[in-house]
CSV table of C-alpha atoms in Angstrom, one decimal:
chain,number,residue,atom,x,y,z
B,1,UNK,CA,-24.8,-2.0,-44.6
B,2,UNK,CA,-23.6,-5.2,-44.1
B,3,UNK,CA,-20.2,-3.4,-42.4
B,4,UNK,CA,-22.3,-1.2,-40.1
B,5,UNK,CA,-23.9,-4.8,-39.0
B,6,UNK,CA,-20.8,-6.4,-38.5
B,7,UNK,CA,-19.5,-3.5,-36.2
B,8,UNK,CA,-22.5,-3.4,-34.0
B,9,UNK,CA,-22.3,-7.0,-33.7
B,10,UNK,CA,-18.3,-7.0,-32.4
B,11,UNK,CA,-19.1,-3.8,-30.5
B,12,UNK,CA,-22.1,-5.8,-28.6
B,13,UNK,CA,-20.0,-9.2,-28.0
B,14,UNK,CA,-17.5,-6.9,-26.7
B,15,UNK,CA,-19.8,-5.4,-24.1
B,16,UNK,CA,-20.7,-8.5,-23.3
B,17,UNK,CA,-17.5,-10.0,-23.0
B,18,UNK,CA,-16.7,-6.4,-20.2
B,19,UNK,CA,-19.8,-7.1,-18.2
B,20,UNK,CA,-18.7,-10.9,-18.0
B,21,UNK,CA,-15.5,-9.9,-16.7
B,22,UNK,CA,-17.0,-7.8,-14.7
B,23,UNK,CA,-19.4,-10.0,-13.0
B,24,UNK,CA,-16.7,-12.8,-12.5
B,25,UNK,CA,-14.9,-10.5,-9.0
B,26,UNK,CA,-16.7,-10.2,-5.9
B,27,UNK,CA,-14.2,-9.5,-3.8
B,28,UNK,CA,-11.3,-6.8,-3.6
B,29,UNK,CA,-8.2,-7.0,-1.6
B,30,UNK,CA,-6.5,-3.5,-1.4
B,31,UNK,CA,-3.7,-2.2,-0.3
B,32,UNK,CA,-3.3,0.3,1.4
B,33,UNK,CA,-0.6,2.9,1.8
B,34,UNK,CA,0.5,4.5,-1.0
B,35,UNK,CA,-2.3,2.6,-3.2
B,36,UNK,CA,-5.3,4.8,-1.5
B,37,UNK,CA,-3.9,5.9,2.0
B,38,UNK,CA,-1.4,8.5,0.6
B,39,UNK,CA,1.6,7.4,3.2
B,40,UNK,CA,4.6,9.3,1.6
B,41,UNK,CA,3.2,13.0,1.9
B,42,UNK,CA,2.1,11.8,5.6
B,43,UNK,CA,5.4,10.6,6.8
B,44,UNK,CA,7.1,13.0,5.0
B,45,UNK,CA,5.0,15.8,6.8
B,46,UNK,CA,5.1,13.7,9.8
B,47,UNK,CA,8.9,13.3,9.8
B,48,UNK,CA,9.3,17.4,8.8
B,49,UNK,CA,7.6,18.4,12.3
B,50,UNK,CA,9.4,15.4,14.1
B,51,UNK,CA,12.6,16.8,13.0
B,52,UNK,CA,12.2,20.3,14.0
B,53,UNK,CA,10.5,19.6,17.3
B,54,UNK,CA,13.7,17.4,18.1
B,55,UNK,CA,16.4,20.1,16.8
B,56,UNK,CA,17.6,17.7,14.5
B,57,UNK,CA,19.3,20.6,12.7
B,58,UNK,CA,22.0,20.3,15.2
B,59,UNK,CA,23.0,17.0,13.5
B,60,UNK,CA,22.3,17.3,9.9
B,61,UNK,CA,22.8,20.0,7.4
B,62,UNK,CA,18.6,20.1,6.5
B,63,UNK,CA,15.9,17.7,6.2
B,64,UNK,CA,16.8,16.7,2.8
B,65,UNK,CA,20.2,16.0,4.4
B,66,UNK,CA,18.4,14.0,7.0
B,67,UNK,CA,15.7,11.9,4.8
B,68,UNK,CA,18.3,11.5,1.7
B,69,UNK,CA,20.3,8.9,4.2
B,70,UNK,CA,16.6,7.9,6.4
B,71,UNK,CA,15.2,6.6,3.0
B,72,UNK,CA,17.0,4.1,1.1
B,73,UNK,CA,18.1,2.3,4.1
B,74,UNK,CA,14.1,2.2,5.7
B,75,UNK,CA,13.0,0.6,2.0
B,76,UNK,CA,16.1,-1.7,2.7
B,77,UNK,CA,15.3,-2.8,5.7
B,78,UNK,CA,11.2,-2.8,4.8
B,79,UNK,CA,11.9,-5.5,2.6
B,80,UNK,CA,14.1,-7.3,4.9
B,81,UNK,CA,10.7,-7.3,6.9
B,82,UNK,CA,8.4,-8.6,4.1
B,83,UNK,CA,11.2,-11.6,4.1
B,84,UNK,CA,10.9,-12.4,7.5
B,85,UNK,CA,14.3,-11.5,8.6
B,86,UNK,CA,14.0,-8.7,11.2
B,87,UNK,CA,11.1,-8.2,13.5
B,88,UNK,CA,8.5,-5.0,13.9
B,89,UNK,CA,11.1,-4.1,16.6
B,90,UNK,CA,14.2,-4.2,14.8
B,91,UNK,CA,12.5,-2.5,11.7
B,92,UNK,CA,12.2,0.2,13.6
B,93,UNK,CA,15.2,0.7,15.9
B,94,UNK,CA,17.5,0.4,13.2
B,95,UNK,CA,15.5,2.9,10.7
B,96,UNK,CA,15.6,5.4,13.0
B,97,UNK,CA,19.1,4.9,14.6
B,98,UNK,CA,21.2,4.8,11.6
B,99,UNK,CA,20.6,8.6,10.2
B,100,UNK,CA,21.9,9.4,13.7
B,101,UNK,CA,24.8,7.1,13.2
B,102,UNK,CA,25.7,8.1,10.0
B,103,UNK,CA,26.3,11.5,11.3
B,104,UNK,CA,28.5,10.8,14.5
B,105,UNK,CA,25.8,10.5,16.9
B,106,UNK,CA,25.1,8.0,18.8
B,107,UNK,CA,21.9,8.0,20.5
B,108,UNK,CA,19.0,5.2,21.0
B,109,UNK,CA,16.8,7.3,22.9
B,110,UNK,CA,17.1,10.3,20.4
B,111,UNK,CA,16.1,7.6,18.2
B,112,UNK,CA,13.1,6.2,19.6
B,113,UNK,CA,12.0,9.0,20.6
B,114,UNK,CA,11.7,10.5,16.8
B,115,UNK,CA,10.3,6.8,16.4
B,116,UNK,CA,7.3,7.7,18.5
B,117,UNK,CA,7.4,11.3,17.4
B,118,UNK,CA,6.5,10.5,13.5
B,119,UNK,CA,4.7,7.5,13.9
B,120,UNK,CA,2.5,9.2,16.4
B,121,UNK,CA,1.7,11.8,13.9
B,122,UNK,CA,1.7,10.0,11.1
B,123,UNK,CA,-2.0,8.4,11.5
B,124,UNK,CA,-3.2,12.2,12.0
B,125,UNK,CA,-2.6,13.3,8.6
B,126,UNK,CA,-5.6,13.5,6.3
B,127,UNK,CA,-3.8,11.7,2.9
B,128,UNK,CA,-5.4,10.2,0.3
B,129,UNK,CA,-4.3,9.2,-2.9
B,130,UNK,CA,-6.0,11.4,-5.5
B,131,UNK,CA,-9.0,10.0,-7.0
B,132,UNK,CA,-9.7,7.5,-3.5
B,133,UNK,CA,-12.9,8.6,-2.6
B,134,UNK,CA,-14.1,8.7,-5.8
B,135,UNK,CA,-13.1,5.2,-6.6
B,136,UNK,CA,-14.2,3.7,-3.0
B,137,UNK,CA,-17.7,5.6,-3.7
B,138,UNK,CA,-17.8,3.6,-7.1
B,139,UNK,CA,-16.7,0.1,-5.6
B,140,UNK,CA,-18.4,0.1,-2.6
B,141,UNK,CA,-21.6,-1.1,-3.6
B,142,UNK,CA,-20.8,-3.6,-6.3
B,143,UNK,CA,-18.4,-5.6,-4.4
B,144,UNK,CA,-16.9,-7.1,-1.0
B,145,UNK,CA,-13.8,-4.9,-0.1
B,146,UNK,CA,-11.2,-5.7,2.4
B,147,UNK,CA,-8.1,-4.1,3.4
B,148,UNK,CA,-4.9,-6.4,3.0
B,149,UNK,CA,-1.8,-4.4,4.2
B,150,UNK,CA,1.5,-5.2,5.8
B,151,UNK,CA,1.3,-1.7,8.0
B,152,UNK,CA,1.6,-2.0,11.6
B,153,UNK,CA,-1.7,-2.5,13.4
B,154,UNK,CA,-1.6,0.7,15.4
B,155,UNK,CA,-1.8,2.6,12.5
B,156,UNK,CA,-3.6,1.1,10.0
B,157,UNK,CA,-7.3,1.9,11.3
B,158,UNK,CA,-6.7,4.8,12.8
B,159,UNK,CA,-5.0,6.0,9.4
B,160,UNK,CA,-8.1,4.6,7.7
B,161,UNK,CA,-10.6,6.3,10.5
B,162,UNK,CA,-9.0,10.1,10.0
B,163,UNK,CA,-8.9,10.2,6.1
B,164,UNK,CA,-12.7,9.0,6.4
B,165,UNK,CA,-12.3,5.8,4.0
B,166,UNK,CA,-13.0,2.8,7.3
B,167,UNK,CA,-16.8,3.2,6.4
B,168,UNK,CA,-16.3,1.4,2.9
B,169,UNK,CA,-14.5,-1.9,3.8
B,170,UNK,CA,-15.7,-4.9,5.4
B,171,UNK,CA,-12.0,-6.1,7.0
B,172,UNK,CA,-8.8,-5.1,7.6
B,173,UNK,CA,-6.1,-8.0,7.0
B,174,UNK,CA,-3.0,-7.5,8.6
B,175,UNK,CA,0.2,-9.1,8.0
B,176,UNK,CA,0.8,-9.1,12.1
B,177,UNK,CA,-2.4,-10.8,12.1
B,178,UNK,CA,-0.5,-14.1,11.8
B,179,UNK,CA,3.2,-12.9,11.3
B,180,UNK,CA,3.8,-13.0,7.8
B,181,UNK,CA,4.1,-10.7,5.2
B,182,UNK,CA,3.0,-10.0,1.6
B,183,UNK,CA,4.5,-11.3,0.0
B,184,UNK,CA,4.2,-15.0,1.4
B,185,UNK,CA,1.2,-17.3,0.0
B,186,UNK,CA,-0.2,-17.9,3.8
B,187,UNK,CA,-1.0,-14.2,4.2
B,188,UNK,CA,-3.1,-14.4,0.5
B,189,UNK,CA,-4.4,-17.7,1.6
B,190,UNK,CA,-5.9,-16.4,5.1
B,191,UNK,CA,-7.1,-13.5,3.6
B,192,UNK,CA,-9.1,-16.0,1.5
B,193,UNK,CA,-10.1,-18.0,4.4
B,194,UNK,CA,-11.2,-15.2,6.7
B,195,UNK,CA,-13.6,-13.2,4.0
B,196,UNK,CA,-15.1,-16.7,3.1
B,197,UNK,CA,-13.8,-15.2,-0.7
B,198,UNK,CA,-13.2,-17.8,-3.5
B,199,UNK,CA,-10.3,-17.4,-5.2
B,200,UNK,CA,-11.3,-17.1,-9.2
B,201,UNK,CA,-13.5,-14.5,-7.8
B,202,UNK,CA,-10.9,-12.1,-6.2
B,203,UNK,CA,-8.6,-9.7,-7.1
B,204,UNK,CA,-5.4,-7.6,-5.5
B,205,UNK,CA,-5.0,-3.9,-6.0
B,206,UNK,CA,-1.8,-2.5,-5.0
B,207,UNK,CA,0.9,-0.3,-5.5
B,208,UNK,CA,4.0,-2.4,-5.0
B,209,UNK,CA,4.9,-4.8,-7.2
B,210,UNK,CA,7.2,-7.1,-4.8
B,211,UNK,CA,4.5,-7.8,-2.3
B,212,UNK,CA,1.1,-7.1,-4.0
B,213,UNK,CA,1.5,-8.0,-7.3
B,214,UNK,CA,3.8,-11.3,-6.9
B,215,UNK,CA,2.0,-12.2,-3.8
B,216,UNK,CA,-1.1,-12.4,-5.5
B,217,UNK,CA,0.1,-14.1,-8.7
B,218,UNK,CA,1.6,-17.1,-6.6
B,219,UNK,CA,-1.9,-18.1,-5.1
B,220,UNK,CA,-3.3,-17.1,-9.0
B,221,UNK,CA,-5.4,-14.6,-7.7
B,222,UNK,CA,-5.5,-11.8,-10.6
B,223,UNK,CA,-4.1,-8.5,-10.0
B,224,UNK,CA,-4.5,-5.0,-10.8
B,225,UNK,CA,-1.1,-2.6,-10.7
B,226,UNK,CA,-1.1,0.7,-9.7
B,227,UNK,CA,1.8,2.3,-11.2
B,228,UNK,CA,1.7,6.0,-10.7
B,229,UNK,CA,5.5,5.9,-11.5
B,230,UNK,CA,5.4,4.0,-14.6
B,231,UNK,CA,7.8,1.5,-13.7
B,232,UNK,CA,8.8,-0.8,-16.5
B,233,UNK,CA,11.1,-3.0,-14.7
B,234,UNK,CA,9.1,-5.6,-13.6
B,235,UNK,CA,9.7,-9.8,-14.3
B,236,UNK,CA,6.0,-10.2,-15.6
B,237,UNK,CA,2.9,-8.4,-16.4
B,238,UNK,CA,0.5,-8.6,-14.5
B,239,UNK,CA,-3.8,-9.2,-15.5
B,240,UNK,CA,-4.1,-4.9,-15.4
B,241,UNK,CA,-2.3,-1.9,-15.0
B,242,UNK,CA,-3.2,1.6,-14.3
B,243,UNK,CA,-1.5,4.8,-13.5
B,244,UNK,CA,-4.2,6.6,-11.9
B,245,UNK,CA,-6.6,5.1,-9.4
B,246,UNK,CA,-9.9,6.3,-11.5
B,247,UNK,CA,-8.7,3.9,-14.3
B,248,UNK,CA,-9.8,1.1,-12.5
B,249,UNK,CA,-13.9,2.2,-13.1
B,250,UNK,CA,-12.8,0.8,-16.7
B,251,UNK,CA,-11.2,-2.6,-15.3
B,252,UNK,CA,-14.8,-2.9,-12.0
């Protein structure tokens, strides 16, 4: 008996210890691509009719061909971007010039006009990570919920608008919004300033580990990971980590 009353006891602090935690965020900063907005399956599609409407298959042997050299060097060059080193307009001449180049061809307008091309399309795909809807349905009453998101400002709401998820957030941060990126402390700390959001009572969601997780752990804000990948190679841990969006009911 006196077993039985011991378990019920621990079993009751720890629900009370949950709902503590619980109650102690009012605020969520989320990413957004690739953490709800699903960004990968959208460019890729995007970047598959971009390609054929341009004949690109006079330059490439296929679209593998084509994205096997597009992709390394845009994630290159992305975090060249999140370090302040190139500009928006140097991001995107070089991405898009240098699968050209690599091939013999030589060609800006080519180039920017596949830039316009994809990103055009791109905020007209309906992609959401799996489990989005369901998790923004859960949220969306028990807490404030902003957007915080390096994406380029042309895209970002209209992305957000056409896979129906704009209705459940009160903001959308940008990074352009005053010219630096996650994951620099100023971006966190506006963010901060502009929801009127206390710190010890907010927390980062996000999929990439360079700019969401470490940016939020240099201001102290907590963080949850989303690591559908199961990457292990990370310098810390950080306060959560899931691998599928729906886990975070357990966490909110």
């Amino acid at each position: 008996m006196n077993n039985i009353v011991c378990f019920k006891t621990l079993t009751s602090y720890l629900c009370r210890v949950k709902d503590n935690k619980m109650q102690q965020y009012k605020n969520l900063f989320i990413d957004l691509d690739d953490t709800l907005y699903d960004f990968s399956a959208a460019s890729q599609e995007s970047f598959t009719e971009t390609y054929d409407l341009l004949h690109y298959e006079q330059y490439f042997q296929s679209f593998d061909h084509f994205f096997s050299i597009y992709q390394p060097y845009n994630l290159e060059l992305w975090h060249m971007y999140g370090k302040g080193e190139i500009t928006k307009d140097e991001l995107n001449r070089r991405r898009y010039s240098y699968p050209l180049e690599v091939v013999g061809v030589h060609n800006q307008e080519l180039a920017d006009t596949f830039c316009r091309e994809a990103l055009g399309r791109i905020p007209t795909k309906n992609k959401l990570v799996d489990g989005a809807i369901e998790l923004l349905e859960y949220l969306r009453p028990k807490y404030n919920m902003y957007i915080l998101s390096n994406g380029f400002k042309e895209l970002q709401s209209r992305k957000m608008q056409t896979s129906g998820i704009y209705k459940y957030f009160d903001a959308l941060i940008l990074s352009e919004d005053i010219g630096v990126n996650k994951p620099n402390r100023e971006l966190f700390e506006y963010a901060l300033q502009k929801t009127s959001s206390k710190l010890e009572e907010s927390i980062m969601i996000g999929d990439m580990f360079e700019t969401d997780i470490i940016g939020a752990a240099n201001i102290g804000m907590e963080q949850i990971y989303f690591n559908p990948k199961e990457r292990n190679d990370n310098p810390f841990e950080p306060t959560y980590t899931v691998t599928h969006l729906l886990q975070i009911i357990k966490i909110l």
